[in-house]
XYZ file of C-alpha atoms in Angstrom:
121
model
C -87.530 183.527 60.359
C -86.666 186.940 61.273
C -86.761 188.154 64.894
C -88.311 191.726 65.628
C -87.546 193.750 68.851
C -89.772 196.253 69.322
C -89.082 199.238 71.449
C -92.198 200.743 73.316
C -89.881 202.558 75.641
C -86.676 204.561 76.313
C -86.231 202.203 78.817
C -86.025 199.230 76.478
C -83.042 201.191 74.007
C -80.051 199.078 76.119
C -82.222 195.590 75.450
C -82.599 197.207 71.814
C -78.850 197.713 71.598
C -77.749 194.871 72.174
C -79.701 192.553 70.459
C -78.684 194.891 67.009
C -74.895 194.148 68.571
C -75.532 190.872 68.465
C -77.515 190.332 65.064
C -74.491 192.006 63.761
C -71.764 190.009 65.505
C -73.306 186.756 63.862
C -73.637 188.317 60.444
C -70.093 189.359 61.225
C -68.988 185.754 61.459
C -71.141 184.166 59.231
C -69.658 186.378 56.415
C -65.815 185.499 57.509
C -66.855 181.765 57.333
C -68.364 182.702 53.844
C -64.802 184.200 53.297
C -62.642 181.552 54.877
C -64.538 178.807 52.509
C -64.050 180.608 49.281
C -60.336 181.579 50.099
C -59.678 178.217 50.675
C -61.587 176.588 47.605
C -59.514 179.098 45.591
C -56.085 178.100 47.120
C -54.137 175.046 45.404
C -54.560 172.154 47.370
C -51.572 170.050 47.081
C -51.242 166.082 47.701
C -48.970 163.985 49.071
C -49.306 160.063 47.588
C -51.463 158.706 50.557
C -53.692 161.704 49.806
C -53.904 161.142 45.583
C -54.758 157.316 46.140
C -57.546 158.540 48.594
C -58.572 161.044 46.194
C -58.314 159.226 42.961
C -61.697 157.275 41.868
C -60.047 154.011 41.424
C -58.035 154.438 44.807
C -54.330 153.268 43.152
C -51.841 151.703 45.172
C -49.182 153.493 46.273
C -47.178 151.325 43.931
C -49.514 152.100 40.475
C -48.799 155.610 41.423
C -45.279 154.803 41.288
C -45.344 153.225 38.161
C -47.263 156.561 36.597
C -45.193 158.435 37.996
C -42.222 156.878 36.068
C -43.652 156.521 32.985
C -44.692 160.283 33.582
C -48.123 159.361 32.745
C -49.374 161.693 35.798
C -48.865 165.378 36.581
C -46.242 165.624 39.523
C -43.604 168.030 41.480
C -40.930 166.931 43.107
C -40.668 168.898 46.257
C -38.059 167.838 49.581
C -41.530 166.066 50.955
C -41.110 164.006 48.368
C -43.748 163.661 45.258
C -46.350 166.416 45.757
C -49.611 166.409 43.394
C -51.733 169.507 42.747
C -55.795 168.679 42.669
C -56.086 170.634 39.565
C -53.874 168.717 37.486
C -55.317 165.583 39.108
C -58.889 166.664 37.977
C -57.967 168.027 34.833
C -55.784 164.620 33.894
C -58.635 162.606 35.460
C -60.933 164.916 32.859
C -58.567 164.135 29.535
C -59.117 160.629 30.662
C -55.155 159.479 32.110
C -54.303 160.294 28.793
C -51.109 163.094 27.545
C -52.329 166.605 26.004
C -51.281 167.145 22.867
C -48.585 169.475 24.150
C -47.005 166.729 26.418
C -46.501 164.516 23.346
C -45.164 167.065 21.567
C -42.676 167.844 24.094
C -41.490 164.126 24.726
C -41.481 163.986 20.701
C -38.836 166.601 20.479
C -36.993 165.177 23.776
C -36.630 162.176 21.915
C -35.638 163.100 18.549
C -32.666 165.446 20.404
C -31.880 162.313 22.034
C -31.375 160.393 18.987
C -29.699 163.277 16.992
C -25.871 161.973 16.056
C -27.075 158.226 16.982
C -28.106 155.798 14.656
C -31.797 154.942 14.762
């Protein structure tokens, strides 16, 4: 619902004026809440391991995290926090159902043959 103020006088302008101030001070903050939201949705949100087990559907154990995180089943960073996990990764491994992309086992296939080169298999 929109709110009129109608001026029938000159006496009235001041009332007018500052009722347009503050129509305009709330659009004012309702678009840099607008802005703040967006900015933020569009900023990586990183995880510690307290936060991923919250987040995760299942809710892991901090220990089943552990164990992923070994077996490098899970995207991770290291970081001097500790193990740090980015939401996007999260939701796109979550997506690909826990499983490796193609170019993962690729990689870990050429890891391992340059680990075996010069060794007897």
């Amino acid at each position: 619902m929109t709110e009129l103020f109608e001026v029938k006088t000159l006496e009235e302008m001041p009332k007018a004026l500052n009722f347009l101030i503050k129509k305009v001070d709330n659009l004012q903050e309702t678009v840099n809440t607008l802005r703040h939201k967006q900015q933020a949705s569009e900023s990586p949100r990183w995880m510690n391991i307290d936060e991923l087990c919250a987040y995760h559907p299942s809710h892991p154990k901090k220990q089943t995290v552990y164990e992923w995180v070994s077996k490098k089943a899970i995207p991770y960073h290291k970081m001097t926090k500790g193990l740090m996990f980015l939401q996007s990764e999260i939701d796109e491994w979550l997506k690909r159902g826990a499983q490796k992309s193609e170019e993962e086992l690729l990689q870990e296939a050429k890891a391992f043959v340059l680990s075996k080169k010069g060794k007897e298999v």
